[in-house]
């Protein structure tokens, strides 16, 4: 569908003609479908083979959002990431990754990949000059994230694509934090864009799902592996994701605006030491974020003056944000990464990454911005 993203969110991939006139796609709660002449195993219509009408509609909708050639939904963000990487890499291969990764991905590649004989090297996503030193004859892919967690750093994404092309590597980017509203990796030359659809795409903190968008021949390879590994999204969850995606534009626009207002409020506050938000002029990669993104997302983090006890007391005194991990939904969530997403690292490792123990991360929801600011202000006092 050749329309703007707000329209594609609502109408892209919808079955035509409408099934029995149904405005909202029905849930195809059928594990298997009558044989209709399918020729290969991967084409047999069966839920695990990711090809019920609920899957196919979502695939087309997702691909359209980022102007990718094809897409695939999966049982979770981690199913998307693990299946994509294990489709591209086998025993003896080498992977380059950016050094500050989502915790689950970090654990997958450092704890599971060695047993599969897959080597990994970490690089500084903001220092392209250092990447060549890490390159090996068996390097196959380069994996990065659009916006890092929890410091919201923006990787040199254009350099990643250039470097991958030059050295014949598959480029992958976890685009969860930006969402297709703010950044569309295929438009910038990435081979694959990965999502935890649990977050912004679904947007309601009520399901777990994942997605891969990108080059058709790679998506087909990943689909075959997913068919074997079994990380399929069930039709009922497909339906919930489908419904959530339709409102991404209105949610994300509000979240972009609200997070910027909150970041500005925090930056002006005398009890706040530091604010991390790519939309602030003070952010080290603000210029890059302006060039690449249509919005700066609803994620921000900050440090209060004082110690961990003060940070905890502040969090307890907020009344609207819910203290919980995860992000991207309609409810504002607040966490201290040292006790959640980055609890697996030692205090030393966290310090090296710049994650202080009193750093607070906020996923801004769709509540009224002034109400959120008043609540934060009250908790700070
Ligand atoms: C949550 C998240 C994941 C993992 O997704 P699940 O849906 O929980 O499996 C991967 N990457 C990022 C950036 C995330 O925020």
CSV table of C-alpha atoms and ligand atoms in Angstrom, one decimal:
chain,number,residue,atom,x,y,z
A,1,UNK,CA,0.0,0.0,0.0
A,2,UNK,CA,1.5,3.3,-1.2
A,3,UNK,CA,0.2,5.6,1.6
A,4,UNK,CA,1.6,7.4,4.6
A,5,UNK,CA,2.4,5.4,7.7
A,6,UNK,CA,-0.7,6.4,9.7
A,7,UNK,CA,-2.9,5.0,6.9
A,8,UNK,CA,-0.8,1.9,6.5
A,9,UNK,CA,-1.0,1.1,10.2
A,10,UNK,CA,-4.8,1.0,9.8
A,11,UNK,CA,-5.3,-0.4,6.3
A,12,UNK,CA,-2.0,-2.1,5.3
A,13,UNK,CA,-2.3,-5.9,4.9
A,14,UNK,CA,-6.0,-6.1,5.7
A,15,UNK,CA,-7.6,-9.0,3.8
A,16,UNK,CA,-9.4,-8.0,0.6
A,17,UNK,CA,-12.2,-8.7,0.1
A,18,UNK,CA,-13.1,-8.3,3.7
A,19,UNK,CA,-13.8,-11.7,5.2
A,20,UNK,CA,-17.6,-12.0,5.5
A,21,UNK,CA,-17.5,-8.2,5.5
A,22,UNK,CA,-15.7,-8.1,8.8
A,23,UNK,CA,-14.1,-4.7,9.5
A,24,UNK,CA,-11.8,-6.2,12.0
A,25,UNK,CA,-9.9,-9.3,11.0
A,26,UNK,CA,-11.4,-12.4,12.5
A,27,UNK,CA,-9.2,-14.8,14.6
A,28,UNK,CA,-8.5,-18.0,12.7
A,29,UNK,CA,-8.5,-20.3,15.7
A,30,UNK,CA,-7.7,-23.4,13.6
A,31,UNK,CA,-4.4,-25.3,13.9
A,32,UNK,CA,-4.7,-26.8,10.5
A,33,UNK,CA,-6.4,-26.0,7.2
A,34,UNK,CA,-7.9,-28.0,4.4
A,35,UNK,CA,-5.3,-29.1,1.9
A,36,UNK,CA,-5.4,-26.8,-1.2
A,37,UNK,CA,-2.6,-28.1,-3.3
A,38,UNK,CA,0.4,-26.8,-1.3
A,39,UNK,CA,3.6,-28.2,-2.6
A,40,UNK,CA,6.3,-28.0,0.1
A,41,UNK,CA,6.4,-28.5,3.9
A,42,UNK,CA,6.7,-24.8,4.6
A,43,UNK,CA,3.6,-24.0,2.6
A,44,UNK,CA,1.2,-26.4,4.4
A,45,UNK,CA,-1.2,-24.3,6.2
A,46,UNK,CA,-0.7,-24.9,9.9
A,47,UNK,CA,-0.3,-22.5,12.8
A,48,UNK,CA,3.4,-23.4,13.5
A,49,UNK,CA,4.3,-22.7,9.9
A,50,UNK,CA,3.4,-19.0,10.4
A,51,UNK,CA,0.9,-18.8,7.6
A,52,UNK,CA,-2.6,-18.6,8.9
A,53,UNK,CA,-4.6,-15.5,7.6
A,54,UNK,CA,-3.8,-13.8,10.9
A,55,UNK,CA,0.0,-14.2,10.3
A,56,UNK,CA,-0.2,-13.3,6.6
A,57,UNK,CA,-2.1,-10.1,7.3
A,58,UNK,CA,0.4,-9.0,10.0
A,59,UNK,CA,3.4,-9.9,7.8
A,60,UNK,CA,2.1,-7.6,5.1
A,61,UNK,CA,1.2,-4.8,7.5
A,62,UNK,CA,4.6,-4.9,9.2
A,63,UNK,CA,6.7,-5.0,6.0
A,64,UNK,CA,4.7,-2.0,4.7
A,65,UNK,CA,5.4,0.1,7.8
A,66,UNK,CA,9.1,0.1,7.3
A,67,UNK,CA,9.0,-0.3,3.5
A,68,UNK,CA,10.7,-3.6,3.8
A,69,UNK,CA,10.3,-6.4,1.3
A,70,UNK,CA,8.9,-8.9,3.7
A,71,UNK,CA,8.2,-9.6,7.4
A,72,UNK,CA,7.6,-12.4,9.9
A,73,UNK,CA,6.0,-12.3,13.3
A,74,UNK,CA,7.3,-14.5,16.1
A,75,UNK,CA,6.4,-15.7,19.6
A,76,UNK,CA,8.5,-13.0,21.3
A,77,UNK,CA,11.2,-10.4,20.6
A,78,UNK,CA,13.8,-12.9,21.7
A,79,UNK,CA,12.3,-15.5,19.3
A,80,UNK,CA,12.8,-13.0,16.5
A,81,UNK,CA,16.4,-12.2,17.5
A,82,UNK,CA,17.5,-15.7,18.2
A,83,UNK,CA,15.9,-17.2,15.1
A,84,UNK,CA,17.2,-14.4,12.9
A,85,UNK,CA,20.8,-14.8,14.2
A,86,UNK,CA,20.7,-18.6,14.1
A,87,UNK,CA,19.5,-18.4,10.5
A,88,UNK,CA,22.5,-16.4,9.5
A,89,UNK,CA,25.2,-17.9,11.7
A,90,UNK,CA,26.4,-21.4,12.1
A,91,UNK,CA,29.3,-23.2,13.9
A,92,UNK,CA,32.6,-21.4,13.0
A,93,UNK,CA,31.0,-18.1,12.1
A,94,UNK,CA,31.8,-14.7,13.8
A,95,UNK,CA,29.4,-11.9,14.7
A,96,UNK,CA,30.1,-8.2,15.5
A,97,UNK,CA,27.8,-6.6,18.0
A,98,UNK,CA,27.5,-3.2,19.6
A,99,UNK,CA,28.7,-3.2,23.2
A,100,UNK,CA,25.6,-2.1,25.1
A,101,UNK,CA,22.8,-4.5,24.2
A,102,UNK,CA,19.4,-5.5,25.5
A,103,UNK,CA,20.0,-7.9,28.4
A,104,UNK,CA,18.3,-10.9,26.8
A,105,UNK,CA,20.3,-10.5,23.6
A,106,UNK,CA,23.5,-10.0,25.5
A,107,UNK,CA,22.9,-13.2,27.4
A,108,UNK,CA,22.0,-15.1,24.3
A,109,UNK,CA,25.2,-14.3,22.5
A,110,UNK,CA,27.5,-14.5,25.5
A,111,UNK,CA,26.0,-17.5,27.3
A,112,UNK,CA,24.4,-19.6,24.5
A,113,UNK,CA,26.4,-18.9,21.4
A,114,UNK,CA,29.8,-20.3,22.6
A,115,UNK,CA,28.1,-23.7,22.9
A,116,UNK,CA,27.0,-23.4,19.2
A,117,UNK,CA,30.6,-22.5,18.1
A,118,UNK,CA,29.6,-19.0,17.2
A,119,UNK,CA,32.2,-16.3,18.1
A,120,UNK,CA,31.2,-12.8,19.1
A,121,UNK,CA,33.1,-9.5,19.4
A,122,UNK,CA,31.8,-6.3,20.9
A,123,UNK,CA,32.5,-2.9,19.3
A,124,UNK,CA,31.8,0.7,20.2
A,125,UNK,CA,28.8,1.6,18.1
A,126,UNK,CA,30.0,5.2,18.0
A,127,UNK,CA,33.5,4.6,16.9
A,128,UNK,CA,33.5,3.2,13.3
A,129,UNK,CA,37.2,3.6,13.1
A,130,UNK,CA,37.7,0.8,15.6
A,131,UNK,CA,35.5,-1.8,13.9
A,132,UNK,CA,37.9,-3.0,11.2
A,133,UNK,CA,40.3,-4.3,13.9
A,134,UNK,CA,37.5,-6.7,15.1
A,135,UNK,CA,36.7,-8.0,11.6
A,136,UNK,CA,37.7,-11.6,10.9
A,137,UNK,CA,37.6,-13.8,7.7
A,138,UNK,CA,34.6,-15.6,9.2
A,139,UNK,CA,32.6,-12.5,10.2
A,140,UNK,CA,29.1,-12.9,8.8
A,141,UNK,CA,26.9,-10.3,10.4
A,142,UNK,CA,26.9,-7.0,12.3
A,143,UNK,CA,24.2,-6.5,15.0
A,144,UNK,CA,23.2,-3.2,16.6
A,145,UNK,CA,20.3,-1.4,18.3
A,146,UNK,CA,18.8,1.8,17.1
A,147,UNK,CA,18.7,3.4,20.6
A,148,UNK,CA,20.6,1.7,23.4
A,149,UNK,CA,19.1,0.8,26.8
A,150,UNK,CA,19.2,2.5,29.3
A,151,UNK,CA,21.4,5.4,28.3
A,152,UNK,CA,19.5,6.1,25.0
A,153,UNK,CA,22.7,6.4,22.9
A,154,UNK,CA,22.2,6.5,19.2
A,155,UNK,CA,24.6,4.1,17.3
A,156,UNK,CA,26.3,5.4,14.1
A,157,UNK,CA,23.7,3.6,12.0
A,158,UNK,CA,24.7,4.9,8.6
A,159,UNK,CA,28.3,3.8,9.3
A,160,UNK,CA,27.0,0.3,10.3
A,161,UNK,CA,25.2,-0.1,7.0
A,162,UNK,CA,28.3,1.2,5.0
A,163,UNK,CA,30.7,-1.1,6.9
A,164,UNK,CA,28.4,-4.1,6.5
A,165,UNK,CA,28.1,-3.5,2.7
A,166,UNK,CA,31.8,-3.0,2.3
A,167,UNK,CA,32.7,-6.2,4.1
A,168,UNK,CA,29.8,-8.3,2.8
A,169,UNK,CA,28.1,-8.7,6.2
A,170,UNK,CA,24.4,-9.0,6.9
A,171,UNK,CA,23.3,-5.9,8.9
A,172,UNK,CA,20.7,-6.3,11.6
A,173,UNK,CA,19.2,-3.6,13.9
A,174,UNK,CA,17.0,-4.1,16.9
A,175,UNK,CA,14.5,-1.2,16.2
A,176,UNK,CA,12.3,-1.8,19.2
A,177,UNK,CA,13.0,1.5,21.0
A,178,UNK,CA,12.3,3.7,17.9
A,179,UNK,CA,9.4,1.8,16.4
A,180,UNK,CA,8.6,2.1,12.7
A,181,UNK,CA,7.1,5.6,13.4
A,182,UNK,CA,10.4,7.1,14.3
A,183,UNK,CA,12.9,5.0,12.3
A,184,UNK,CA,12.6,2.6,9.3
A,185,UNK,CA,15.8,0.6,9.0
A,186,UNK,CA,15.2,-0.8,5.4
A,187,UNK,CA,15.0,2.8,4.1
A,188,UNK,CA,18.6,3.3,5.4
A,189,UNK,CA,19.9,0.1,3.9
A,190,UNK,CA,19.7,-2.3,6.8
A,191,UNK,CA,19.1,-5.9,5.7
A,192,UNK,CA,17.0,-6.8,8.7
A,193,UNK,CA,15.1,-4.9,11.3
A,194,UNK,CA,14.0,-6.7,14.5
A,195,UNK,CA,11.3,-5.8,17.0
A,196,UNK,CA,10.0,-6.8,20.3
A,197,UNK,CA,6.4,-6.2,19.3
A,198,UNK,CA,5.7,-6.6,23.0
A,199,UNK,CA,6.7,-2.9,23.3
A,200,UNK,CA,5.6,0.0,21.0
A,201,UNK,CA,4.1,-2.0,18.2
A,202,UNK,CA,1.5,-3.7,20.4
A,203,UNK,CA,1.6,-0.9,22.9
A,204,UNK,CA,-0.7,-2.2,25.6
A,205,UNK,CA,1.6,-4.1,28.0
A,206,UNK,CA,-0.6,-7.2,27.5
A,207,UNK,CA,1.1,-9.6,25.1
A,208,UNK,CA,4.6,-10.8,24.2
A,209,UNK,CA,5.4,-10.9,20.4
A,210,UNK,CA,8.3,-10.3,18.0
A,211,UNK,CA,8.9,-9.3,14.4
A,212,UNK,CA,11.5,-9.4,11.7
A,213,UNK,CA,11.3,-7.1,8.7
A,214,UNK,CA,13.7,-6.9,5.7
A,215,UNK,CA,15.0,-8.5,2.6
A,216,UNK,CA,12.7,-11.2,1.2
A,217,UNK,CA,15.3,-13.9,0.7
A,218,UNK,CA,16.5,-13.5,4.3
A,219,UNK,CA,13.0,-13.5,5.7
A,220,UNK,CA,12.3,-16.7,3.9
A,221,UNK,CA,15.4,-18.3,5.4
A,222,UNK,CA,14.3,-17.1,8.8
A,223,UNK,CA,10.8,-18.4,8.3
A,224,UNK,CA,12.1,-21.9,7.5
A,225,UNK,CA,14.2,-21.9,10.7
A,226,UNK,CA,11.3,-20.5,12.7
A,227,UNK,CA,9.1,-23.3,11.3
A,228,UNK,CA,11.6,-25.8,12.7
A,229,UNK,CA,12.4,-24.1,16.0
A,230,UNK,CA,8.7,-23.5,16.7
A,231,UNK,CA,8.7,-19.9,17.9
A,232,UNK,CA,5.4,-19.1,16.2
A,233,UNK,CA,2.9,-16.4,17.4
A,234,UNK,CA,-0.5,-18.0,18.0
A,235,UNK,CA,-3.5,-16.5,16.1
A,236,UNK,CA,-5.1,-15.0,19.1
A,237,UNK,CA,-2.0,-13.1,20.0
A,238,UNK,CA,-1.6,-12.2,16.3
A,239,UNK,CA,-5.1,-10.6,16.6
A,240,UNK,CA,-4.2,-8.6,19.7
A,241,UNK,CA,-0.9,-7.4,18.1
A,242,UNK,CA,-2.8,-6.5,14.9
A,243,UNK,CA,-5.3,-4.5,16.9
A,244,UNK,CA,-2.5,-2.7,18.9
A,245,UNK,CA,-0.6,-1.8,15.8
A,246,UNK,CA,-3.5,0.2,14.3
A,247,UNK,CA,-3.1,2.9,17.0
A,248,UNK,CA,0.8,3.1,16.9
A,249,UNK,CA,0.8,6.5,15.2
A,250,UNK,CA,-1.5,8.3,17.7
A,251,UNK,CA,0.3,6.6,20.7
A,252,UNK,CA,3.8,7.2,19.5
A,253,UNK,CA,3.2,10.9,18.5
A,254,UNK,CA,1.9,11.5,22.0
A,255,UNK,CA,4.8,9.6,23.6
A,256,UNK,CA,7.4,11.4,21.5
A,257,UNK,CA,6.0,14.8,22.6
A,258,UNK,CA,5.4,13.8,26.2
A,259,UNK,CA,8.9,12.4,26.7
A,260,UNK,CA,10.5,15.5,25.2
A,261,UNK,CA,8.5,17.7,27.6
A,262,UNK,CA,9.4,15.5,30.6
A,263,UNK,CA,13.1,15.4,29.5
A,264,UNK,CA,13.0,19.3,29.4
A,265,UNK,CA,11.4,19.5,32.8
A,266,UNK,CA,13.9,17.1,34.3
A,267,UNK,CA,16.8,18.9,32.7
A,268,UNK,CA,15.7,22.2,34.2
A,269,UNK,CA,15.2,20.7,37.7
A,270,UNK,CA,18.0,21.4,40.3
A,271,UNK,CA,17.6,17.9,41.9
A,272,UNK,CA,18.4,16.2,38.6
A,273,UNK,CA,22.1,15.6,37.8
A,274,UNK,CA,21.8,14.3,34.2
A,275,UNK,CA,19.1,13.4,31.7
A,276,UNK,CA,19.5,11.0,28.8
A,277,UNK,CA,17.1,11.7,25.9
A,278,UNK,CA,18.1,11.9,22.2
A,279,UNK,CA,15.7,14.8,21.7
A,280,UNK,CA,17.6,17.1,24.0
A,281,UNK,CA,20.3,19.3,22.4
A,282,UNK,CA,22.6,18.2,25.2
A,283,UNK,CA,22.5,14.6,24.1
A,284,UNK,CA,25.8,13.6,22.5
A,285,UNK,CA,24.2,12.2,19.4
A,286,UNK,CA,21.3,14.7,19.1
A,287,UNK,CA,22.4,15.7,15.6
A,288,UNK,CA,22.4,12.1,14.3
A,289,UNK,CA,19.0,11.4,16.0
A,290,UNK,CA,17.6,14.5,14.2
A,291,UNK,CA,18.9,13.3,10.8
A,292,UNK,CA,17.7,9.7,11.2
A,293,UNK,CA,14.6,9.8,13.3
A,294,UNK,CA,11.1,11.3,12.8
A,295,UNK,CA,10.7,11.4,16.6
A,296,UNK,CA,12.9,10.7,19.6
A,297,UNK,CA,10.7,8.0,21.3
A,298,UNK,CA,9.1,7.8,24.7
A,299,UNK,CA,12.1,6.4,26.5
A,300,UNK,CA,14.4,8.5,28.8
A,301,UNK,CA,16.6,8.0,31.8
A,302,UNK,CA,18.0,10.3,34.4
A,303,UNK,CA,20.0,10.5,37.6
A,304,UNK,CA,18.8,12.4,40.7
A,305,UNK,CA,21.2,14.1,43.1
A,306,UNK,CA,21.8,11.8,46.0
A,307,UNK,CA,22.3,8.0,46.3
A,308,UNK,CA,20.4,4.8,45.6
A,309,UNK,CA,18.1,5.3,48.6
A,310,UNK,CA,17.0,8.7,47.3
A,311,UNK,CA,16.3,7.2,43.9
A,312,UNK,CA,14.3,4.4,45.4
A,313,UNK,CA,12.4,6.8,47.7
A,314,UNK,CA,11.6,9.0,44.7
A,315,UNK,CA,10.3,6.0,42.7
A,316,UNK,CA,8.1,4.9,45.6
A,317,UNK,CA,6.7,8.4,45.9
A,318,UNK,CA,5.5,8.7,42.3
A,319,UNK,CA,1.8,7.7,42.0
A,320,UNK,CA,1.2,7.5,38.2
A,321,UNK,CA,4.3,5.6,36.9
A,322,UNK,CA,4.2,1.9,37.7
A,323,UNK,CA,7.5,0.4,39.0
A,324,UNK,CA,7.9,-2.4,36.4
A,325,UNK,CA,10.2,-3.5,33.7
A,326,UNK,CA,9.3,-3.5,30.0
A,327,UNK,CA,8.3,-0.4,28.0
A,328,UNK,CA,6.4,1.1,25.1
A,329,UNK,CA,2.9,0.6,26.4
A,330,UNK,CA,0.1,3.1,27.3
A,331,UNK,CA,1.0,3.0,31.0
A,332,UNK,CA,4.1,4.9,32.2
A,333,UNK,CA,6.6,2.5,33.6
A,334,UNK,CA,9.6,3.4,35.8
A,335,UNK,CA,12.6,1.2,36.7
A,336,UNK,CA,16.0,1.4,38.2
A,337,UNK,CA,18.0,-0.6,35.6
A,338,UNK,CA,20.6,-1.7,38.2
A,339,UNK,CA,17.9,-3.8,39.8
A,340,UNK,CA,16.1,-4.9,36.6
A,341,UNK,CA,17.5,-5.0,33.0
A,342,UNK,CA,21.1,-4.7,34.1
A,343,UNK,CA,21.0,-6.7,37.4
A,344,UNK,CA,22.9,-9.5,35.7
A,345,UNK,CA,26.0,-7.3,35.4
A,346,UNK,CA,28.3,-6.5,38.3
A,347,UNK,CA,28.4,-3.0,39.7
A,348,UNK,CA,31.8,-2.6,38.0
A,349,UNK,CA,30.5,-3.7,34.6
A,350,UNK,CA,27.6,-1.3,35.0
A,351,UNK,CA,30.0,1.6,35.9
A,352,UNK,CA,32.1,0.8,32.8
A,353,UNK,CA,29.0,1.2,30.6
A,354,UNK,CA,28.0,4.4,32.4
A,355,UNK,CA,25.0,3.0,34.2
A,356,UNK,CA,25.1,4.3,37.7
A,357,UNK,CA,23.1,2.4,40.4
A,358,UNK,CA,20.8,5.4,40.9
A,359,UNK,CA,19.9,5.8,37.2
A,360,UNK,CA,16.2,5.8,36.7
A,361,UNK,CA,14.6,4.8,33.4
A,362,UNK,CA,11.1,5.9,32.3
A,363,UNK,CA,8.9,4.6,29.6
A,364,UNK,CA,6.5,7.4,29.0
A,365,UNK,CA,2.9,6.2,28.5
A,366,UNK,CA,-0.1,8.1,27.1
A,367,UNK,CA,-1.3,9.8,30.3
A,368,UNK,CA,-1.6,13.6,30.3
A,369,UNK,CA,1.9,15.1,30.2
A,370,UNK,CA,1.2,17.7,32.8
A,371,UNK,CA,-0.2,15.1,35.2
A,372,UNK,CA,3.0,13.1,34.8
A,373,UNK,CA,5.2,16.2,35.3
A,374,UNK,CA,3.3,17.2,38.4
A,375,UNK,CA,3.6,13.7,39.8
A,376,UNK,CA,7.4,13.6,39.2
A,377,UNK,CA,7.8,17.1,40.7
A,378,UNK,CA,5.8,16.1,43.8
A,379,UNK,CA,7.9,13.0,44.3
A,380,UNK,CA,11.1,15.0,43.9
A,381,UNK,CA,10.1,17.5,46.6
B,1,LIG,C1,12.0,-6.3,25.3
B,1,LIG,C2,13.1,-6.2,24.3
B,1,LIG,C3,13.6,-7.4,23.6
B,1,LIG,C4,13.0,-8.8,23.9
B,1,LIG,O1,11.7,-8.9,23.5
B,1,LIG,P1,10.6,-9.9,24.2
B,1,LIG,O2,9.4,-9.6,23.5
B,1,LIG,O3,10.6,-9.6,25.7
B,1,LIG,O4,11.2,-11.3,23.9
B,1,LIG,C5,14.6,-7.2,22.7
B,1,LIG,N1,15.1,-6.0,22.4
B,1,LIG,C6,14.7,-4.9,23.1
B,1,LIG,C7,15.4,-3.6,22.7
B,1,LIG,C8,13.7,-5.0,24.0
B,1,LIG,O5,13.4,-3.9,24.6
